[in-house]
Amino acid sequence: MITSRDVAKFANVSVSTVSRAFREDVYISKEKKNKVLAAASKLGYTPNHMAKSLKSNKSHTIGIIITDIENSFYIQITKFVENEIKKAGYRLLITFSNEDPERELECLKLLSASRVDGIIFTPSSRTNKDFIDKLRDQNILIIQTYRNLFDYLDSIVNDDEYGAYMATKHLIDHGHTQIIMTDQPNGVKINGYQRALLESNLPFDPNNIIILPVGFEFQDNLSKAIKTRNPSAIISGNNVISSYILKICENLNRNVPKDLSIIMYDDNEWISLNDITVVSHSIERLSQHITSTLFKKLNTDKQEHQLSTIKLEPVLIARNSVKNIYRQ
Amino acid sequence: MITSRDVAKFANVSVSTVSRAFREDVYISKEKKNKVLAAASKLGYTPNHMAKSLKSNKSHTIGIIITDIENSFYIQITKFVENEIKKAGYRLLITFSNEDPERELECLKLLSASRVDGIIFTPSSRTNKDFIDKLRDQNILIIQTYRNLFDYLDSIVNDDEYGAYMATKHLIDHGHTQIIMTDQPNGVKINGYQRALLESNLPFDPNNIIILPVGFEFQDNLSKAIKTRNPSAIISGNNVISSYILKICENLNRNVPKDLSIIMYDDNEWISLNDITVVSHSIERLSQHITSTLFKKLNTDKQEHQLSTIKLEPVLIARNSVKNIYRQ
DNA sequence: TTGTAAGCGTTATCAC
DNA sequence: GTGATAACGCTTACAA
């Protein structure tokens, strides 16, 4: 392994000079700096990030826990965030929890072991509260995105309640009354759904709600609900559920929007290509709020921190997956 | 920050005992181990990965450079690989090159600074050869996937040449002669395309080839080619190009497969939902070969290493995006 | 402006 | 089985 000592020897300087050559705002002559950099390049030396962090007690690393890698929404956010934090001289350590609290704990432990300066994550549940509190005690900044499950942590979420309200309202306005609402647990979409029904004096039927972790059971329940309850419309809680719905429609031979109207959550390329109406969140906006909140706190004293809970309003993009029943 | 010293003090043992409590196959009494672990848990201590690595000169980290995060193919592979290496006690450091050699170099430097034990990457070009050679000199294992651009590096690739041959042959067998072939630079698909034409005594027209980095210029050229050359079929080199093609078809009002037949590369959910014929690679198989190659080398002496170049055969999944011109 | 040396948190080595 | 201590590669007072 090439160390700063090797470079120092090669360039005929001390190790501290080598160290100085690799940082800004530090006293070093142009001449020596160039000499060191040339030697480093010749030897293929890169400063050891771990030794650096050990000394400075700052890893300059942000950890992110992605709950669901199949959901392109999270991937997009990760891409934006990585880009932003790289500009600020940080790196991103990406882990996958798969919406499983046990794996989430593993991720948290890995990030803790890596002594990350901050963690961005979508809590799968409140299961790991104790460990999260310990991390906070150790001055690790923790930001929740997408779901706000800990009221003492910063959060940047989409206003899903309002999104669901808009979607339900849009369907009601087009004459739908039998609407199935789907989502994963721990969401607030159902509240918006209920509110819209109430406002229009429509009955709320709990059998029209499918809230389950994604997986076979979800697909099965959904498929049965479509067959037996014969709804005129479905609202999909996220990208993964969306693909279930389209699969089921194909299997049951239901045409969208002739036999069944659909509104999905989280726009993407194939949803747009399939001309499906969505509740859309701006990924850029969400990502920007995440990184700006992160760096604001990272660069100020802990005493001055105040909780920031940001809720971003979605928009409804009307395409052609909702039938107007009144014009039948 | 909680260190092993804090835990040692709390549990009334030495730091060495704390260290021993956190590893297997080492002499320590059950009693002390439990005592230490309890203290650690109470204090919220996690061993500092960086200090450990610094000492052991092993980061137990594998780096991966994802060329294109928009391409779900790479995301799937990353997911599998992460899972596998985690089982082996390693962690995955994920970086994004965006097919840009300059960013690729940044990624390589970051991974080098992190002293990863191995790197999995799809080379964007041969631009960074010098730096890659330096990394190899420093005993960092480097594996190429998807593209084999360095003949002295291990590689696990799909047989794209054969895939393109199959796709072209399939189209020819269905009566197509005007076939546009698309891909990103540095690929070998064009060779398979040419071979299939040759075998069927069809002329090879270079104007039917669009090989460019993905982006606006690509879309523009492709759109023009479809309008002016009026091909009966297109082969898409990857997921990203695939979405361009569908967008263009929509804009130009070409129905698939009535007006234009399409074969895509790399199967995924929406391609399958849209009933499009694909050249498909098994992501599981590719990932397994990557991890098994990785660990085989990681666990043996460098002297015993021999180059492994694995080429995986794809399959053609015929769906309904190719018109049979003979049956017109 | 440059060099010397201590120390970051861990583990390996060696006593006990 | 357990504890003291040196060392990993780097940064940073402090000295020169």
XYZ file of C-alpha atoms (C1' of nucleotides) in Angstrom:
688
model
C 0.000 0.000 0.000
C 1.245 3.489 -0.902
C 1.172 5.831 2.095
C 1.977 9.470 2.617
C 5.343 8.315 3.936
C 6.173 6.745 0.575
C 5.225 9.919 -1.236
C 7.224 11.989 1.251
C 10.300 9.876 0.706
C 9.913 10.019 -3.077
C 9.439 13.798 -3.084
C 12.078 14.420 -0.439
C 9.737 16.182 1.937
C 8.088 15.366 5.262
C 4.784 13.596 5.671
C 3.166 16.786 6.928
C 4.085 18.482 3.675
C 2.427 15.673 1.788
C -0.645 16.098 3.944
C -0.660 19.827 3.286
C -0.334 19.351 -0.455
C -3.684 17.594 -0.467
C -5.665 20.308 1.273
C -6.663 23.874 0.551
C -6.221 26.945 2.790
C -2.983 25.768 4.329
C 0.543 27.134 4.153
C 2.567 25.409 1.432
C 4.706 26.723 -1.383
C 3.491 26.186 -4.924
C 6.763 24.504 -5.705
C 6.545 21.836 -3.017
C 2.862 21.305 -3.637
C 3.490 20.503 -7.282
C 6.404 18.278 -6.397
C 4.284 16.282 -3.976
C 1.308 16.042 -6.314
C 3.577 14.818 -9.104
C 5.123 12.204 -6.840
C 1.680 11.100 -5.656
C 0.431 10.766 -9.178
C 3.516 8.806 -10.218
C 3.095 6.396 -7.325
C -0.680 6.221 -7.624
C -1.251 7.562 -4.143
C -4.685 8.543 -2.854
C -4.986 9.803 0.735
C -6.438 7.132 2.990
C -9.914 8.283 3.779
C -10.166 6.099 6.877
C -7.012 7.367 8.504
C -8.109 10.906 7.746
C -11.522 10.391 9.306
C -10.093 8.651 12.302
C -7.960 11.658 13.058
C -10.504 14.328 12.300
C -13.445 12.470 13.782
C -15.464 13.443 10.706
C -16.145 10.820 8.087
C -17.484 13.293 5.550
C -19.906 10.569 4.684
C -23.680 10.677 4.639
C -25.575 7.427 4.920
C -28.832 6.720 3.169
C -31.167 3.820 3.767
C -33.260 2.985 0.755
C -36.398 1.129 1.724
C -37.326 -0.187 -1.639
C -34.896 -0.423 -4.478
C -37.604 -1.552 -6.884
C -39.252 1.828 -6.486
C -37.646 4.191 -8.962
C -38.760 7.115 -6.827
C -36.115 6.345 -4.213
C -33.468 5.708 -6.825
C -34.082 9.106 -8.366
C -33.811 10.807 -5.003
C -30.606 8.946 -4.243
C -29.125 10.106 -7.514
C -29.900 13.753 -6.829
C -28.713 13.590 -3.247
C -25.462 11.888 -4.207
C -24.768 14.591 -6.728
C -25.432 17.399 -4.268
C -23.438 16.018 -1.379
C -20.526 15.161 -3.663
C -20.310 18.812 -4.582
C -20.010 19.582 -0.876
C -17.107 17.173 -0.507
C -19.114 14.408 1.085
C -19.702 10.877 -0.109
C -22.831 8.790 0.095
C -22.999 5.379 1.701
C -26.059 3.617 0.342
C -27.776 0.746 2.138
C -30.987 -1.189 1.533
C -33.557 -2.008 4.197
C -36.212 -3.555 1.998
C -38.878 -2.160 4.360
C -37.750 -4.749 6.921
C -37.110 -3.361 10.445
C -34.473 -6.005 11.109
C -32.551 -5.118 7.986
C -33.071 -1.474 8.795
C -31.309 -2.048 12.110
C -28.431 -3.727 10.261
C -28.224 -0.683 7.999
C -28.215 1.671 10.973
C -25.463 -0.349 12.624
C -23.399 -0.337 9.455
C -23.783 3.418 9.134
C -22.969 3.837 12.799
C -19.859 1.697 12.393
C -18.906 3.871 9.439
C -19.295 6.920 11.675
C -21.363 8.763 9.114
C -22.022 12.428 9.824
C -25.672 12.134 8.904
C -28.345 9.635 7.921
C -31.168 10.077 5.456
C -33.818 7.426 5.731
C -37.424 6.451 5.333
C -38.362 4.731 8.605
C -39.993 1.351 8.020
C -41.594 1.537 11.459
C -40.822 2.754 14.969
C -39.180 -0.546 15.841
C -35.649 0.808 15.927
C -36.441 3.870 18.017
C -33.934 2.953 20.753
C -30.998 2.617 18.397
C -31.960 5.778 16.569
C -32.010 7.666 19.853
C -28.531 6.347 20.653
C -27.255 7.597 17.320
C -28.691 11.009 17.998
C -26.958 11.047 21.373
C -23.741 10.517 19.450
C -24.382 13.620 17.426
C -25.360 11.884 14.221
C -27.822 13.958 12.274
C -30.884 11.980 11.235
C -33.395 13.082 8.645
C -36.581 11.241 7.774
C -37.910 11.444 4.275
C -41.141 10.352 2.748
C -42.575 9.151 6.077
C -42.672 11.102 9.320
C -42.716 8.497 12.098
C -40.569 10.295 14.691
C -41.831 13.715 15.648
C -38.498 14.818 17.111
C -36.555 14.130 13.894
C -36.327 16.484 10.946
C -38.594 15.371 8.187
C -39.087 16.138 4.539
C -42.193 14.421 3.286
C -44.705 14.707 0.532
C -48.196 15.690 1.530
C -49.598 12.267 0.817
C -52.802 12.966 2.667
C -53.526 15.839 0.321
C -52.417 13.803 -2.693
C -54.876 11.070 -1.835
C -57.556 13.676 -1.256
C -56.948 15.171 -4.706
C -56.946 11.765 -6.370
C -60.162 10.687 -4.675
C -61.811 14.038 -5.423
C -60.773 13.774 -9.074
C -62.405 10.356 -9.305
C -65.570 11.504 -7.545
C -65.745 14.489 -9.876
C -65.687 12.032 -12.761
C -68.597 10.104 -11.325
C -66.816 7.315 -9.459
C -68.192 6.082 -6.149
C -66.744 2.586 -5.791
C -63.056 3.438 -5.319
C -60.432 1.050 -3.974
C -57.571 2.672 -2.091
C -54.242 0.861 -1.739
C -51.103 1.624 0.223
C -48.368 0.204 2.373
C -48.702 0.397 6.153
C -47.775 3.538 8.115
C -49.107 5.896 5.484
C -51.532 8.775 5.784
C -53.079 8.478 2.332
C -56.133 6.767 3.688
C -57.031 9.924 5.636
C -57.146 11.996 2.475
C -59.220 9.346 0.788
C -61.688 9.348 3.663
C -61.865 13.131 3.778
C -62.749 13.382 0.095
C -65.504 10.788 0.459
C -66.902 12.568 3.498
C -66.921 15.909 1.725
C -68.991 14.430 -1.076
C -71.283 12.598 1.316
C -70.180 9.238 0.028
C -70.015 6.249 2.386
C -66.631 4.993 3.564
C -66.379 1.236 3.190
C -63.333 -0.306 4.944
C -63.500 -3.235 2.536
C -62.354 -0.851 -0.177
C -59.050 -0.325 1.599
C -56.027 -2.547 1.005
C -53.141 -1.610 3.269
C -50.469 -4.312 3.407
C -46.728 -4.699 2.910
C -46.076 -5.240 -0.785
C -45.749 -8.891 -1.719
C -47.846 -11.872 -2.635
C -50.557 -11.309 -0.034
C -51.064 -7.795 -1.308
C -51.422 -8.932 -4.913
C -53.777 -11.662 -3.917
C -56.049 -9.407 -1.833
C -56.068 -6.777 -4.525
C -56.910 -9.264 -7.220
C -59.781 -10.671 -5.164
C -61.080 -7.201 -4.352
C -61.186 -6.255 -8.018
C -62.998 -9.455 -8.934
C -65.548 -9.487 -6.115
C -66.163 -5.797 -5.382
C -66.015 -4.672 -8.971
C -64.826 -1.103 -8.302
C -64.951 1.543 -11.011
C -61.618 3.013 -9.897
C -58.415 2.282 -7.991
C -55.854 4.564 -6.409
C -52.367 3.096 -6.254
C -50.206 4.115 -3.310
C -46.851 3.781 -5.049
C -44.881 2.509 -8.031
C -44.682 -1.061 -6.881
C -48.399 -1.342 -6.232
C -48.938 0.283 -9.627
C -47.214 -2.547 -11.410
C -49.285 -5.069 -9.473
C -52.430 -3.328 -10.603
C -51.484 -3.340 -14.264
C -50.546 -6.996 -14.053
C -53.879 -7.871 -12.471
C -55.781 -5.829 -15.054
C -54.052 -7.773 -17.764
C -54.819 -11.116 -16.112
C -58.467 -10.212 -15.547
C -58.748 -8.613 -18.952
C -59.882 -5.239 -17.672
C -59.241 -2.367 -19.972
C -57.989 0.925 -18.536
C -59.923 3.209 -18.419
C -62.900 1.484 -20.082
C -63.460 -1.145 -17.370
C -61.398 0.355 -14.596
C -60.041 3.830 -13.900
C -56.659 4.210 -12.249
C -54.754 6.991 -10.520
C -51.187 6.267 -9.532
C -48.700 7.820 -7.155
C -45.220 8.964 -8.235
C -44.787 9.699 -11.912
C -42.181 7.981 -14.024
C -41.358 7.234 -17.619
C -43.503 4.187 -18.157
C -46.489 5.657 -16.334
C -46.270 8.642 -18.614
C -45.882 6.420 -21.687
C -48.973 4.481 -20.635
C -50.871 7.752 -20.302
C -51.874 7.187 -16.712
C -53.130 9.956 -14.432
C -50.836 10.454 -11.443
C -50.328 12.293 -8.209
C -46.832 13.588 -8.833
C -44.166 14.845 -6.480
C -41.178 16.779 -7.692
C -38.180 14.605 -6.999
C -35.840 17.546 -7.503
C -37.670 19.635 -4.958
C -37.739 16.857 -2.387
C -34.049 16.130 -2.923
C -33.105 19.781 -2.672
C -34.946 20.143 0.617
C -33.198 17.050 1.925
C -29.716 18.267 1.077
C -30.296 21.859 2.141
C -31.699 20.769 5.508
C -28.788 18.390 5.899
C -26.066 20.929 5.216
C -27.729 23.714 7.158
C -27.566 21.542 10.270
C -24.195 20.032 9.500
C -22.681 23.498 9.342
C -24.185 24.980 12.491
C -23.889 24.186 16.179
C -26.289 21.672 17.597
C -27.597 24.229 20.081
C -28.911 26.403 17.272
C -30.747 23.590 15.537
C -34.472 23.763 15.322
C -36.708 21.024 14.060
C -37.661 21.374 10.439
C -40.696 19.509 9.221
C -41.275 20.151 5.579
C -44.349 18.914 3.770
C -44.361 19.257 -0.007
C -47.563 19.631 -1.929
C -48.058 17.270 -4.862
C -49.834 17.997 -8.132
C -52.330 15.891 -10.006
C -51.395 15.290 -13.631
C -54.541 14.291 -15.481
C -53.921 11.934 -18.375
C -56.187 9.270 -19.835
C -56.652 6.555 -17.264
C -59.795 7.966 -15.661
C -63.136 7.491 -17.375
C -65.753 10.211 -17.071
C -68.790 8.213 -16.037
C -71.139 11.174 -16.452
C -70.420 11.289 -20.198
C -71.191 7.639 -20.706
C -18.268 9.644 20.605
C -18.437 6.295 22.402
C -15.210 4.308 22.032
C -14.036 0.912 23.160
C -12.314 2.698 26.040
C -15.659 3.980 27.324
C -17.148 0.519 27.141
C -14.085 -0.945 28.858
C -14.376 1.516 31.710
C -18.099 0.875 32.062
C -17.679 -2.901 32.079
C -14.561 -2.836 34.232
C -12.394 -4.618 31.681
C -9.543 -3.661 29.352
C -9.964 -2.366 25.820
C -8.537 -5.617 24.494
C -11.360 -7.502 26.139
C -13.875 -5.200 24.530
C -12.234 -5.801 21.188
C -12.366 -9.555 21.747
C -16.029 -9.460 22.713
C -16.854 -8.214 19.239
C -15.119 -10.956 17.290
C -15.488 -14.682 16.873
C -12.806 -17.363 17.251
C -10.907 -15.564 19.970
C -10.291 -16.415 23.609
C -12.827 -14.784 25.897
C -15.057 -16.112 28.667
C -18.782 -16.171 28.091
C -19.226 -14.146 31.231
C -17.021 -11.228 30.190
C -18.326 -11.295 26.661
C -21.880 -10.843 27.872
C -20.816 -8.150 30.279
C -19.093 -6.212 27.516
C -21.917 -6.649 25.049
C -24.414 -5.453 27.643
C -22.309 -2.392 28.393
C -21.909 -1.668 24.674
C -25.617 -1.922 24.096
C -26.352 0.328 27.065
C -23.952 2.976 25.792
C -24.935 2.568 22.156
C -21.456 1.573 21.089
C -20.677 0.245 17.611
C -17.069 -0.636 16.764
C -15.496 2.044 14.599
C -15.146 0.526 11.177
C -12.499 2.990 10.103
C -10.188 2.369 13.008
C -10.588 -1.343 12.458
C -9.752 -1.060 8.788
C -6.807 1.179 9.434
C -5.333 -1.420 11.723
C -6.134 -4.481 9.671
C -5.437 -2.891 6.321
C -8.657 -4.500 5.068
C -11.703 -2.321 4.584
C -14.063 -5.237 4.037
C -15.692 -2.994 1.524
C -16.375 -3.630 -2.130
C -16.864 -0.664 -4.417
C -19.230 -0.626 -7.338
C -19.445 1.981 -10.061
C -22.873 2.175 -11.631
C -22.696 3.686 -15.087
C -26.324 4.464 -15.493
C -28.713 4.705 -12.611
C -31.677 5.170 -14.945
C -31.101 1.675 -16.234
C -32.916 -0.720 -13.943
C -30.622 -3.509 -15.100
C -27.724 -2.068 -13.097
C -29.918 -1.385 -10.086
C -31.058 -5.001 -10.022
C -27.490 -6.244 -10.195
C -26.459 -3.892 -7.413
C -29.238 -5.199 -5.217
C -28.206 -8.811 -5.700
C -24.533 -8.084 -5.227
C -25.138 -6.073 -2.064
C -27.107 -8.931 -0.611
C -24.441 -11.493 -1.404
C -21.473 -9.547 -0.154
C -23.301 -8.565 3.010
C -23.669 -12.249 3.804
C -19.895 -12.533 3.504
C -19.380 -9.712 5.991
C -18.526 -7.095 3.406
C -20.306 -3.858 2.661
C -20.918 -2.190 -0.663
C -19.845 1.327 -1.524
C -21.946 2.488 -4.451
C -20.885 5.283 -6.793
C -22.294 6.688 -10.028
C -20.259 7.447 -13.124
C -23.069 8.350 -15.471
C -21.028 6.887 -18.365
C -18.696 9.871 -18.046
C -14.959 9.007 -17.923
C -14.215 12.046 -15.777
C -16.803 11.098 -13.200
C -15.610 7.521 -13.452
C -12.159 8.706 -12.430
C -13.681 10.527 -9.462
C -15.447 7.306 -8.487
C -12.224 5.334 -8.775
C -10.425 7.881 -6.620
C -13.164 7.800 -4.010
C -13.013 4.010 -3.911
C -9.247 4.138 -3.758
C -9.405 6.618 -0.881
C -11.817 4.275 0.837
C -9.272 1.488 0.388
C -11.877 -0.916 -0.945
C -10.790 -4.526 -1.292
C -12.339 -4.840 -4.711
C -14.107 -2.877 -7.422
C -16.939 -3.981 -9.666
C -17.483 -1.701 -12.608
C -18.623 -1.272 -16.165
C -15.836 0.655 -17.869
C -17.151 3.674 -19.735
C -14.059 3.683 -21.926
C -10.334 2.991 -21.716
C -9.664 6.585 -20.630
C -8.793 5.731 -17.049
C -6.470 2.857 -17.858
C -3.498 4.412 -16.049
C -5.332 4.880 -12.790
C -6.846 1.418 -13.011
C -3.387 -0.055 -13.471
C -2.182 1.793 -10.389
C -5.048 0.371 -8.360
C -4.157 -3.114 -9.510
C -0.570 -2.526 -8.446
C -1.966 -1.760 -5.000
C -3.608 -5.150 -4.890
C -7.145 -3.944 -5.437
C -9.177 -6.553 -7.243
C -10.984 -5.146 -10.255
C -13.795 -6.878 -12.096
C -15.441 -5.602 -15.241
C -19.064 -6.372 -15.849
C -21.241 -5.929 -18.856
C -18.405 -4.568 -21.012
C -14.997 -6.119 -21.494
C -12.652 -3.253 -22.347
C -9.506 -4.415 -20.543
C -8.342 -7.845 -21.564
C -6.178 -8.295 -18.459
C -9.068 -7.727 -16.046
C -11.581 -10.349 -14.984
C -14.814 -9.906 -16.807
C -18.353 -11.128 -16.525
C -20.319 -10.009 -19.518
C -23.397 -10.935 -21.437
C -22.866 -12.280 -24.913
C -24.257 -9.166 -26.540
C -22.866 -10.071 -29.916
C -24.905 -13.278 -29.878
C -27.941 -11.469 -28.478
C -27.882 -9.000 -31.349
C -27.409 -11.875 -33.765
C -30.485 -13.644 -32.375
C -32.562 -10.473 -32.457
C -31.584 -9.657 -36.026
C -32.134 -13.257 -37.132
C -35.569 -13.258 -35.477
C -36.530 -10.145 -37.416
C -35.170 -11.500 -40.685
C -37.092 -14.739 -40.116
C -40.222 -12.629 -39.794
C -39.561 -10.963 -43.121
C -37.820 -7.768 -42.037
C -34.975 -6.373 -44.117
C -34.847 -2.689 -43.165
C -33.647 -2.969 -39.555
C -32.223 -0.122 -37.509
C -29.688 -1.122 -34.885
C -29.029 1.144 -31.890
C -26.493 1.044 -29.098
C -24.134 3.058 -26.977
C -20.457 3.235 -27.974
C -17.982 0.499 -27.085
C -20.468 -2.296 -27.643
C -20.182 -5.444 -29.715
C -23.859 -5.747 -30.629
C -23.252 -4.334 -34.066
C -21.075 -7.330 -34.936
C -23.921 -9.751 -34.238
C -26.264 -7.609 -36.274
C -23.857 -7.626 -39.197
C -23.262 -11.366 -38.951
C -26.991 -12.130 -39.111
C -27.444 -9.917 -42.175
C -24.468 -11.511 -43.874
C -25.745 -15.033 -43.221
C -29.025 -14.143 -44.871
C -27.325 -12.394 -47.776
C -28.839 -9.073 -46.835
C -26.925 -5.847 -47.467
C -25.353 -3.993 -44.514
C -26.177 -0.303 -44.616
C -24.162 1.817 -42.146
C -26.935 4.401 -42.175
C -29.079 1.920 -40.284
C -26.715 2.059 -37.315
C -27.100 4.574 -34.524
C -24.274 4.310 -32.016
C -24.069 7.325 -29.725
C -23.979 8.141 -26.029
C -27.545 8.354 -24.778
C -28.900 11.874 -24.677
C -30.536 14.423 -26.892
C -28.379 13.818 -29.960
C -29.247 10.152 -29.812
C -32.976 10.812 -29.644
C -32.754 13.301 -32.461
C -30.797 11.020 -34.777
C -33.074 8.120 -34.014
C -36.182 10.154 -34.636
C -34.835 11.371 -37.964
C -33.791 7.878 -38.988
C -37.264 6.502 -38.324
C -38.895 9.316 -40.284
C -36.572 9.317 -43.290
C -35.443 5.689 -43.614
C -38.792 4.193 -42.681
C -37.471 0.925 -41.252
C -39.782 -1.997 -40.575
C -37.948 -2.863 -37.359
C -35.639 -1.511 -34.660
C -33.380 -3.238 -32.192
C -32.837 -1.313 -28.978
C -29.478 -1.677 -27.303
C -30.655 -1.096 -23.740
C -33.406 0.080 -21.406
C -32.742 3.759 -21.836
C -32.753 3.600 -25.617
C -35.935 1.546 -25.326
C -37.766 4.373 -23.634
C -36.554 6.797 -26.308
C -37.961 4.515 -28.977
C -41.375 4.252 -27.380
C -41.508 8.001 -26.903
C -40.613 8.590 -30.554
C -43.187 6.041 -31.711
C -45.811 7.890 -29.743
C -44.772 11.252 -31.173
C -44.701 9.939 -34.739
C -47.866 7.951 -34.198
C -46.328 4.623 -35.168
C -48.101 1.610 -33.797
C -46.053 -1.293 -32.484
C -45.955 -3.782 -34.112
C -48.316 -2.700 -36.928
C -46.095 0.117 -38.253
C -42.838 -0.756 -36.584
C -41.473 -3.912 -35.003
C -39.257 -3.660 -31.956
C -36.882 -5.942 -30.089
C -35.420 -4.632 -26.877
C -32.478 -5.570 -24.689
C -32.801 -6.346 -20.975
C -36.217 -7.427 -19.804
C -38.077 -5.634 -17.050
C -41.552 -5.170 -15.678
C -42.842 -2.531 -18.035
C -41.360 -4.172 -21.109
C -43.148 -7.331 -20.151
C -46.394 -5.446 -19.456
C -46.134 -3.826 -22.875
C -45.702 -7.262 -24.426
C -42.428 -6.442 -26.122
C -40.041 -9.074 -27.464
C -36.666 -8.928 -25.707
C -33.175 -10.298 -25.589
C -33.031 -11.175 -21.929
C -30.119 -11.798 -19.591
C -30.546 -13.428 -16.238
C -29.667 -10.814 -13.670
C -29.359 -13.449 -10.948
C -26.896 -15.467 -12.987
C -24.776 -12.436 -13.835
C -24.766 -11.275 -10.210
C -23.870 -14.716 -8.925
C -20.928 -14.953 -11.303
C -19.764 -11.514 -10.186
C -19.831 -12.336 -6.490
C -18.407 -15.822 -6.838
C -15.516 -14.547 -8.959
C -14.957 -11.775 -6.470
C -14.807 -13.980 -3.403
C -12.820 -16.723 -5.072
C -10.054 -14.198 -5.737
C -10.434 -12.338 -2.478
C -9.856 -15.558 -0.579
C -6.836 -16.869 -2.464
C -3.287 -15.647 -2.969
C -2.667 -13.320 -5.838
C -0.111 -15.746 -7.291
C -2.782 -18.373 -7.808
C -5.169 -16.054 -9.595
C -6.019 -16.752 -13.168
C -7.990 -14.515 -15.435
C -11.640 -15.410 -15.635
C -13.593 -14.130 -18.583
C -17.161 -15.255 -18.404
C -19.612 -14.674 -21.203
C -23.249 -15.436 -20.460
C -25.618 -16.460 -23.206
C -28.877 -14.512 -23.425
C -32.261 -15.848 -24.481
C -34.793 -14.314 -26.812
C -38.262 -14.000 -25.313
C -40.725 -13.651 -28.171
C -43.771 -11.568 -27.305
C -45.921 -9.415 -29.556
C -43.839 -6.516 -30.777
C -42.600 -8.137 -33.963
C -44.903 -8.334 -36.969
C -44.667 -11.331 -39.249
C -44.438 -9.669 -42.644
C -44.831 -12.966 -44.508
C -48.341 -13.383 -43.080
C -49.478 -9.963 -44.194
C 7.192 27.651 5.056
C 8.495 23.146 6.721
C 9.477 19.345 10.060
C 8.704 16.702 14.459
C 5.807 14.183 17.213
C 1.486 13.055 19.547
C -2.754 10.897 19.061
C -7.401 9.411 16.636
C -9.862 3.911 17.876
C -8.775 -0.331 16.918
C -6.193 -4.916 16.915
C -1.944 -7.962 17.345
C 1.702 -9.217 20.191
C 3.426 -10.329 24.117
C 3.549 -10.828 28.954
C 1.205 -12.460 32.947
C -8.154 -15.595 29.668
C -6.883 -11.062 30.299
C -4.276 -6.656 30.172
C -0.582 -3.322 28.605
C 1.340 -1.415 24.600
C 2.856 -0.562 19.879
C 1.314 0.318 15.459
C -1.946 1.269 11.339
C -1.901 6.352 8.037
C -3.149 10.560 8.724
C -3.628 15.585 10.738
C -2.257 19.273 13.614
C -0.028 21.819 17.355
C 4.182 23.388 18.132
C 8.916 24.080 17.213
C 12.329 25.542 14.095
